[in-house]
Coordinates of N, CA and C in Angstrom, one line a residue:
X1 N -1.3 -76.9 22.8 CA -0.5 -78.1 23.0 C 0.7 -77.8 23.9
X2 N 1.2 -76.0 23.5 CA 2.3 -76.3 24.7 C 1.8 -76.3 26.4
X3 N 0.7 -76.2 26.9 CA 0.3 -76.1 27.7 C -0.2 -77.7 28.2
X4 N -0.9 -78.4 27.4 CA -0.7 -80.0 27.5 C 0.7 -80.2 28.0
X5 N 1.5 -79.7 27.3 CA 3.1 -80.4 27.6 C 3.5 -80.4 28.7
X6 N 3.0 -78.8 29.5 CA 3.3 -77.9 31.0 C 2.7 -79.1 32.1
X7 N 1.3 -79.5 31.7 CA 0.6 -80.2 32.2 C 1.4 -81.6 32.4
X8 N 1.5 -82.5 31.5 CA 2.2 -83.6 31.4 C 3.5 -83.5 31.9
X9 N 3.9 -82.9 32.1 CA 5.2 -82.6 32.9 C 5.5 -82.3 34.2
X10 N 4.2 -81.8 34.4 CA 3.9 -81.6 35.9 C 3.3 -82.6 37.1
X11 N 2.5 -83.3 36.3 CA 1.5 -84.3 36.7 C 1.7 -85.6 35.7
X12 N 2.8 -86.0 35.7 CA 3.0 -87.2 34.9 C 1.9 -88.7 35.4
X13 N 1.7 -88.3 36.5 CA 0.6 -89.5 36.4 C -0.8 -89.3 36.2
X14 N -1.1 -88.1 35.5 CA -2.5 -88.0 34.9 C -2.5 -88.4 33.2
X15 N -3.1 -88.2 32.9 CA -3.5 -88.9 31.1 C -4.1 -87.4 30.7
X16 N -3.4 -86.3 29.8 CA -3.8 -84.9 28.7 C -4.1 -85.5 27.8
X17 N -5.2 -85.0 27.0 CA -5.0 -85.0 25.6 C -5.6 -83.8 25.0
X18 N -5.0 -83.7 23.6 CA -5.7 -82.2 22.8 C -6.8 -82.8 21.7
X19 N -7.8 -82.3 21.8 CA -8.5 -82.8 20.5 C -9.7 -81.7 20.4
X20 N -10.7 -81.7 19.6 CA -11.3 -80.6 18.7 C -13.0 -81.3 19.6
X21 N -13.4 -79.9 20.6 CA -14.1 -79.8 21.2 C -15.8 -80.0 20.6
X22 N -15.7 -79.9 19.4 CA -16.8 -80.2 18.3 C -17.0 -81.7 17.6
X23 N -15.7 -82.3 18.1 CA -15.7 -83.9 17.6 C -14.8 -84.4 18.6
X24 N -15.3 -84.6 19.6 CA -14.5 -85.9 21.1 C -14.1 -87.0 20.7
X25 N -12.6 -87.4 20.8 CA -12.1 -88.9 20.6 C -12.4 -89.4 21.6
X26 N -13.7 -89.5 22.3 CA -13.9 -90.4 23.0 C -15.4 -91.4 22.7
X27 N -15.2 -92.4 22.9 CA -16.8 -93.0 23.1 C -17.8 -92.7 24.2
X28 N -19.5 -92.8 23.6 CA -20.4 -92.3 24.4 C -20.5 -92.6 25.6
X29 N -20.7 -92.0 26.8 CA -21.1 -92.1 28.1 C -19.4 -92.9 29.0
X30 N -18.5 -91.8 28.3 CA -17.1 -91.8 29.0 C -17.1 -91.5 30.4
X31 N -17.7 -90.4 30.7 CA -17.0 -89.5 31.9 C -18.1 -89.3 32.9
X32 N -18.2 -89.3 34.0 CA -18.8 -88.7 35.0 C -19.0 -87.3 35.2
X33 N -17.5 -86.7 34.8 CA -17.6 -85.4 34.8 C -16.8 -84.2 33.8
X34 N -17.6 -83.6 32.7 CA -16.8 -82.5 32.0 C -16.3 -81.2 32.5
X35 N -15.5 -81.1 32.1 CA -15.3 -79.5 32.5 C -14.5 -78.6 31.5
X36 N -15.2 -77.5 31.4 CA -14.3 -76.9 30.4 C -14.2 -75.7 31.1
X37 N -12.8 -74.8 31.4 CA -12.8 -73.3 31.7 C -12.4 -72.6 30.8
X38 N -12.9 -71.6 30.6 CA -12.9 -70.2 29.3 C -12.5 -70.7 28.3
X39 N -13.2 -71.4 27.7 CA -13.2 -72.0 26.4 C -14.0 -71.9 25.6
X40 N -15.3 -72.1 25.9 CA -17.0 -71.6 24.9 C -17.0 -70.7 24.6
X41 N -16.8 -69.6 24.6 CA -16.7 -68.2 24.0 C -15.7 -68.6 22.8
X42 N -14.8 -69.2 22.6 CA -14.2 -69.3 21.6 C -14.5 -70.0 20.5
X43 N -15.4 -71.2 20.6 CA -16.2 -71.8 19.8 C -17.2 -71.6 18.6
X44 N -17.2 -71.7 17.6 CA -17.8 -71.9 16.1 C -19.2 -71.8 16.5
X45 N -19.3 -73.8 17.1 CA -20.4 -74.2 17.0 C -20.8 -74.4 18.2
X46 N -21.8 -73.6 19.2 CA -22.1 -74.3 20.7 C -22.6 -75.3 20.6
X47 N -23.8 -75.5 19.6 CA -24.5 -76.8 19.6 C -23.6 -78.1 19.1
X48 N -23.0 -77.9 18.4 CA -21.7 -79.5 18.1 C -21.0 -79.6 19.5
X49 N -20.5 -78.5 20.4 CA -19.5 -78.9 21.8 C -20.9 -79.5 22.9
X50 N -22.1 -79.0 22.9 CA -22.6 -79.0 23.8 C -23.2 -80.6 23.6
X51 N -23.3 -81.0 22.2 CA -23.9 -82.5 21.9 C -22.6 -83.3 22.0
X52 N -21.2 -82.9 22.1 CA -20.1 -83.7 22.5 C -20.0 -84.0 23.7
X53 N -20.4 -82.8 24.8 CA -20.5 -82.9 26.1 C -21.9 -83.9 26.5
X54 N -22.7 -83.2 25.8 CA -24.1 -84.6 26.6 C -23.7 -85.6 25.6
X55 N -23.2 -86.1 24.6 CA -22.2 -87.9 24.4 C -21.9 -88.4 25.4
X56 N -20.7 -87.8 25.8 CA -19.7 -88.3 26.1 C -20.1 -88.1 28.1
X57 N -20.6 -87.5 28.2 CA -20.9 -87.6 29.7 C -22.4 -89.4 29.9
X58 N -21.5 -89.4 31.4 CA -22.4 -90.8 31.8 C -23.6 -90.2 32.1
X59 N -24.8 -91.0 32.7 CA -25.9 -90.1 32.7 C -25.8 -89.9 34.3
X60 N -26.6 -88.9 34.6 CA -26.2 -87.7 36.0 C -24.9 -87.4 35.7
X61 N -24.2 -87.6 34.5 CA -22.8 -87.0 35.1 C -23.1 -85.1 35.6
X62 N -21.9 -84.3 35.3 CA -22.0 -83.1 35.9 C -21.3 -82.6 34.5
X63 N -21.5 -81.1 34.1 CA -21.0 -81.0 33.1 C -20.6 -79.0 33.9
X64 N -19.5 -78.6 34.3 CA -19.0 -77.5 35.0 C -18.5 -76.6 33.8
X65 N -18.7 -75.3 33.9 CA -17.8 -74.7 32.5 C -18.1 -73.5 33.4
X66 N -16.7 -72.5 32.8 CA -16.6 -71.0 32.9 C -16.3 -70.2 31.8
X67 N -17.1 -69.4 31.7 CA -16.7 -67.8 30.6 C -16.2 -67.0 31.3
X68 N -15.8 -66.0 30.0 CA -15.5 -64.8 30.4 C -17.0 -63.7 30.9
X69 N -16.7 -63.2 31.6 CA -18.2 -62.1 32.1 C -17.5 -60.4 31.3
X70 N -18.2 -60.6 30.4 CA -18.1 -58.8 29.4 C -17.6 -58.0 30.4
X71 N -18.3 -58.0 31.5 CA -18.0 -56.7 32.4 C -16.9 -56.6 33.3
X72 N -16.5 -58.1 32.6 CA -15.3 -58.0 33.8 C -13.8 -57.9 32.6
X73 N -14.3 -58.2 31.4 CA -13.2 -58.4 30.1 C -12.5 -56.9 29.9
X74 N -13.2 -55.7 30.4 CA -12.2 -54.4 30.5 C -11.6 -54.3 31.8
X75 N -11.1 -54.3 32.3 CA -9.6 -54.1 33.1 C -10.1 -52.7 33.6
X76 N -10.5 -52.0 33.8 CA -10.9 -50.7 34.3 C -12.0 -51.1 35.4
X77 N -12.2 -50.0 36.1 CA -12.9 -50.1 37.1 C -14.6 -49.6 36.9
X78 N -15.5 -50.4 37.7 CA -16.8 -49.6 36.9 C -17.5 -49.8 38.1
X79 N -18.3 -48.0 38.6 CA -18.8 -47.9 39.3 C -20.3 -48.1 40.2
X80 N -20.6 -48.4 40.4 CA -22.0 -48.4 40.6 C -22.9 -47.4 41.5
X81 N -23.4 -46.6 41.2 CA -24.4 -46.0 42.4 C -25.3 -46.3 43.1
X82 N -25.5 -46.2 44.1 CA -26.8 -46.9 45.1 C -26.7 -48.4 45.5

């Protein structure tokens, strides 16, 4: 939420909200487009977020997301041969 706040403060003419990625306050076929960055890895349930995202997306919408990549979650360097 304090990061919503950063947001809303920055971009007062956009609309944040915080709510629980497994249950969307929104009605079906809201959005054209979801996005979520490094967030799914934190998640319980994939299949409750992933049946919130195909709800709540219009149909063709686009649904964009980013993880973390393991290999890149150590901070060290790793080499490859050949």
């Amino acid at each position: 939420e304090e990061m919503v706040g950063v947001a809303r403060s920055s971009f007062p003419q956009l609309t944040f909200d915080v709510g629980d990625a497994e249950k969307l306050p929104y009605p079906d076929n809201s959005f054209d487009v979801v996005v979520s960055s490094l967030v799914l890895h934190y998640m319980k349930d994939l299949n409750k977020v992933m049946s919130e995202v195909a709800r709540t997306l219009r149909r063709d919408g686009t649904f964009t997301f980013s993880m973390h990549h393991p290999l890149f979650k150590n901070h060290r360097s790793i080499l490859v041969d050949g």
